[in-house]
Short mmCIF file of C-alpha atoms and ligand atoms in Angstrom, two decimals:
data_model
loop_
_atom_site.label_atom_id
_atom_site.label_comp_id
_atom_site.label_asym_id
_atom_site.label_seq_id
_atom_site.Cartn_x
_atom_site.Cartn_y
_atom_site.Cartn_z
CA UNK A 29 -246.75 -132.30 -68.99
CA UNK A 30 -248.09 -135.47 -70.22
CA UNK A 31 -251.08 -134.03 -71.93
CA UNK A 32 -248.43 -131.82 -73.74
CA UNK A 33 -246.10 -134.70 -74.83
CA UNK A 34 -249.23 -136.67 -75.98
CA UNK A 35 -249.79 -133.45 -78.19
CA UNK A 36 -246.36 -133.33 -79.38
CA UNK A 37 -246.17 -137.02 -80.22
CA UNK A 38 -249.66 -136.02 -82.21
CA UNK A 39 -247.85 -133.84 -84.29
CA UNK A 40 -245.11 -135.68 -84.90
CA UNK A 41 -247.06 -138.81 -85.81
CA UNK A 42 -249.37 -136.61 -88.32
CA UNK A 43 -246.47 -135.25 -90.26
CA UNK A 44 -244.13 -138.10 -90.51
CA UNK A 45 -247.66 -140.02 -92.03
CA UNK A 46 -248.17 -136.96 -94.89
CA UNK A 47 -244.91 -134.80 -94.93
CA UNK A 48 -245.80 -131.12 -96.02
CA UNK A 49 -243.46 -130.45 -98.88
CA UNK A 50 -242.79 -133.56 -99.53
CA UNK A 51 -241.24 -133.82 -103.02
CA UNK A 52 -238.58 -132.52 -105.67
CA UNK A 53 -238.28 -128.59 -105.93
CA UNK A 54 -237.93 -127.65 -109.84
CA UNK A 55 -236.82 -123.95 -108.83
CA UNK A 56 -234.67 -124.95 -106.33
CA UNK A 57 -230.71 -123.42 -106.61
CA UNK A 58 -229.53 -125.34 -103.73
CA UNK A 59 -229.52 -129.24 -102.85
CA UNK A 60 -227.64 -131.03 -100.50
CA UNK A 61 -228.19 -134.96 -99.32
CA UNK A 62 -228.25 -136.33 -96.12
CA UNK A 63 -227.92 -139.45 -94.57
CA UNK A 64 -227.38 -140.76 -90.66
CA UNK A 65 -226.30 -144.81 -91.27
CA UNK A 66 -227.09 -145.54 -87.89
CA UNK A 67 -231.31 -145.67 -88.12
CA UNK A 68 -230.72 -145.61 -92.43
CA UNK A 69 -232.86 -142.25 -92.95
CA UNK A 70 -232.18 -140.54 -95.96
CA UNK A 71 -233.32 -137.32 -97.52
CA UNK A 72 -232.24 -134.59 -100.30
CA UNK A 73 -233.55 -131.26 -99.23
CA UNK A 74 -234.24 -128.54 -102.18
CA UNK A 75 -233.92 -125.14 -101.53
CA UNK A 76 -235.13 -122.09 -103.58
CA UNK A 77 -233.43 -118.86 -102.27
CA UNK A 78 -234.10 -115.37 -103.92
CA UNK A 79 -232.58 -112.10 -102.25
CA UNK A 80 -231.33 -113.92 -98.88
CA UNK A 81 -234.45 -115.82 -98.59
CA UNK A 82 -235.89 -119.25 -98.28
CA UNK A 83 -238.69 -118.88 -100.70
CA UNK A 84 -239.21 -122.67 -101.16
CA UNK A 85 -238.31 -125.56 -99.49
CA UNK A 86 -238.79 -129.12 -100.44
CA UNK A 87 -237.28 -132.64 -99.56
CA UNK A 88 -237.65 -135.89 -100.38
CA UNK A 89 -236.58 -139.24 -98.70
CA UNK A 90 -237.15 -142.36 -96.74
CA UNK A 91 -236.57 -143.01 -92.98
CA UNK A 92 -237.96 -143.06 -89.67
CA UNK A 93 -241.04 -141.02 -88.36
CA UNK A 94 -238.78 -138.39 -86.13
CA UNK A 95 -236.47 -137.56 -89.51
CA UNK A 96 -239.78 -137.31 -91.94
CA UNK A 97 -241.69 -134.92 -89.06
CA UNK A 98 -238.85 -133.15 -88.64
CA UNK A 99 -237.87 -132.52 -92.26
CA UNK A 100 -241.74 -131.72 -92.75
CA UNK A 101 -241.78 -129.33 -89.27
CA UNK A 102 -238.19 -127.65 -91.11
CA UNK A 103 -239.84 -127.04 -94.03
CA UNK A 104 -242.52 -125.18 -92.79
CA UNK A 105 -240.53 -123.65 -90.27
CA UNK A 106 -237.93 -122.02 -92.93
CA UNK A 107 -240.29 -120.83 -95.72
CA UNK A 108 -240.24 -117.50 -96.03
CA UNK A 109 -237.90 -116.90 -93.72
CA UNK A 110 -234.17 -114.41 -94.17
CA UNK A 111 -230.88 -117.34 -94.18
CA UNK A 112 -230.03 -115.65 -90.87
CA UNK A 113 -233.79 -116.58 -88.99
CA UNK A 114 -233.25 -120.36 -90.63
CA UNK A 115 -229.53 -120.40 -89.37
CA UNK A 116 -230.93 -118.83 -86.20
CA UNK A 117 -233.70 -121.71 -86.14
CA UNK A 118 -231.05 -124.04 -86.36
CA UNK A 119 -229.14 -123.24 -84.01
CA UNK A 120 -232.05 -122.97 -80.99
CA UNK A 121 -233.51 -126.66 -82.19
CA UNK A 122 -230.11 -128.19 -81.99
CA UNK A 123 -229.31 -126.63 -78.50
CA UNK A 124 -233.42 -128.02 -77.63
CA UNK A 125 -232.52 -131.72 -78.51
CA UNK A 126 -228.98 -131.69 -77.14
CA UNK A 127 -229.97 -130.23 -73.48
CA UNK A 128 -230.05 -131.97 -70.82
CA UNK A 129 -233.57 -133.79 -69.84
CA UNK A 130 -235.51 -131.80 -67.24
CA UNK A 131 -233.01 -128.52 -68.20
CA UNK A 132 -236.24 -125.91 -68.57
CA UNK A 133 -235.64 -124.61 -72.37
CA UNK A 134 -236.76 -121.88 -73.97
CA UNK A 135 -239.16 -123.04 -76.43
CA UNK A 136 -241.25 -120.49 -77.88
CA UNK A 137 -238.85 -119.04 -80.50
CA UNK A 138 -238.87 -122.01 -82.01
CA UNK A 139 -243.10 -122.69 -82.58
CA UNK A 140 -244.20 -125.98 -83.72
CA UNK A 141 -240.54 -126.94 -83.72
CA UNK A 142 -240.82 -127.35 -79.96
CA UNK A 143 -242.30 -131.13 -80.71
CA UNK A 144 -238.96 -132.35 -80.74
CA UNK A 145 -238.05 -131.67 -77.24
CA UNK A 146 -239.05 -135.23 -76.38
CA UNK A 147 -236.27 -136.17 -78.43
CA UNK A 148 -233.41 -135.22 -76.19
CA UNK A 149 -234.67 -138.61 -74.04
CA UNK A 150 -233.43 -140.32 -76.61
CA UNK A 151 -229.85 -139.73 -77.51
CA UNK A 152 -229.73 -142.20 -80.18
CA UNK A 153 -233.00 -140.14 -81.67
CA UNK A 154 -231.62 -136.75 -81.38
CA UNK A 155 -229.62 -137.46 -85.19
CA UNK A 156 -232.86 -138.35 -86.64
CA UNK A 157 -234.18 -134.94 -85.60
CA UNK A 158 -231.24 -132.98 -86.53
CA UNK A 159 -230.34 -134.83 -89.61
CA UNK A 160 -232.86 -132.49 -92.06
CA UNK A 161 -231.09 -129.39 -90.65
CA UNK A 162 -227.59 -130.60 -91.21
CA UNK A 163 -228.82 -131.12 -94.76
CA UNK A 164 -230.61 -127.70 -95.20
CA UNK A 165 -227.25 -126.16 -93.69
CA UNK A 166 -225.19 -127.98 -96.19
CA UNK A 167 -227.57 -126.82 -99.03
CA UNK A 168 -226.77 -123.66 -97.80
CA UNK A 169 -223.38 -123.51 -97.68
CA UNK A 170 -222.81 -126.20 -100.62
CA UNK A 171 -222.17 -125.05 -104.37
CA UNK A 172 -225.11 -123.15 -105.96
CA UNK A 173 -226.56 -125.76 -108.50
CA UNK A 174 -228.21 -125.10 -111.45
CA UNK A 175 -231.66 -125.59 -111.29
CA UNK A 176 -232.42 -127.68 -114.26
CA UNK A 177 -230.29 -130.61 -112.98
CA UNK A 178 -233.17 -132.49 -111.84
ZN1 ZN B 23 -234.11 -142.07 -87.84
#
């Protein structure tokens, strides 16, 4: 178990240094902005959906190194993927960092996503995780933008 979490922490230390998809989306149709005042992280996620799918994702922001991994991990995690498997997605990471600590969880569905499971030690940390996802879902669900705004 502690081998594992050293892995995870790893992971979460390597993307939160050099975010994949880090950046402004030119294609994107959807765009939401998020923010969770109590650490100060920030973020605009960009989404580029064709035919019910995620065909790019990008953000950009500042913030702490569990809301920059986890927007990175997202992004990777979404691309490519039907808005049903990202809402799915969702929904298992947010019931991973909201269960209770030492509650066994079932973590392969959700791949490299399962680096946040640490997280749900940390009540306080758990919005930093989420925050990117409550973004992408507002994107989502938000007024279609036109793409040349940016
Ligand atoms: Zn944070």
């Amino acid at each position: 178990m502690t081998d594992l979490r050293e892995l995870y922490l790893q992971v979460l230390l390597e993307h939160s240094r050099s975010p994949r998809n880090f950046g402004k989306l030119a294609g994107a149709n959807y765009r939401a902005e998020g923010r969770n005042p109590l650490c100060g992280d920030e973020l605009t996620v960009y989404v580029d959906v064709e035919e019910g799918m995620v065909r790019d994702i990008a953000f950009v922001g500042s913030g702490c190194a569990i809301s920059k991994a986890s927007a990175s991990i997202m992004t990777q995690a979404v691309k490519g993927k039907t808005l049903e498997e990202a809402r799915s997605l969702f929904n298992d990471f947010q019931e991973m960092v909201t269960s209770r600590v030492g509650e066994e969880v079932e973590t392969e569905p959700l791949g490299k996503l399962a680096v946040f499971l640490g997280v749900r030690e940390f009540p306080v940390r758990v919005k930093c995780a989420t925050l990117p996802w409550h973004t992408l879902n507002a994107a989502l669900e938000g007024e279609e933008e036109p793409a040349s705004t940016e």
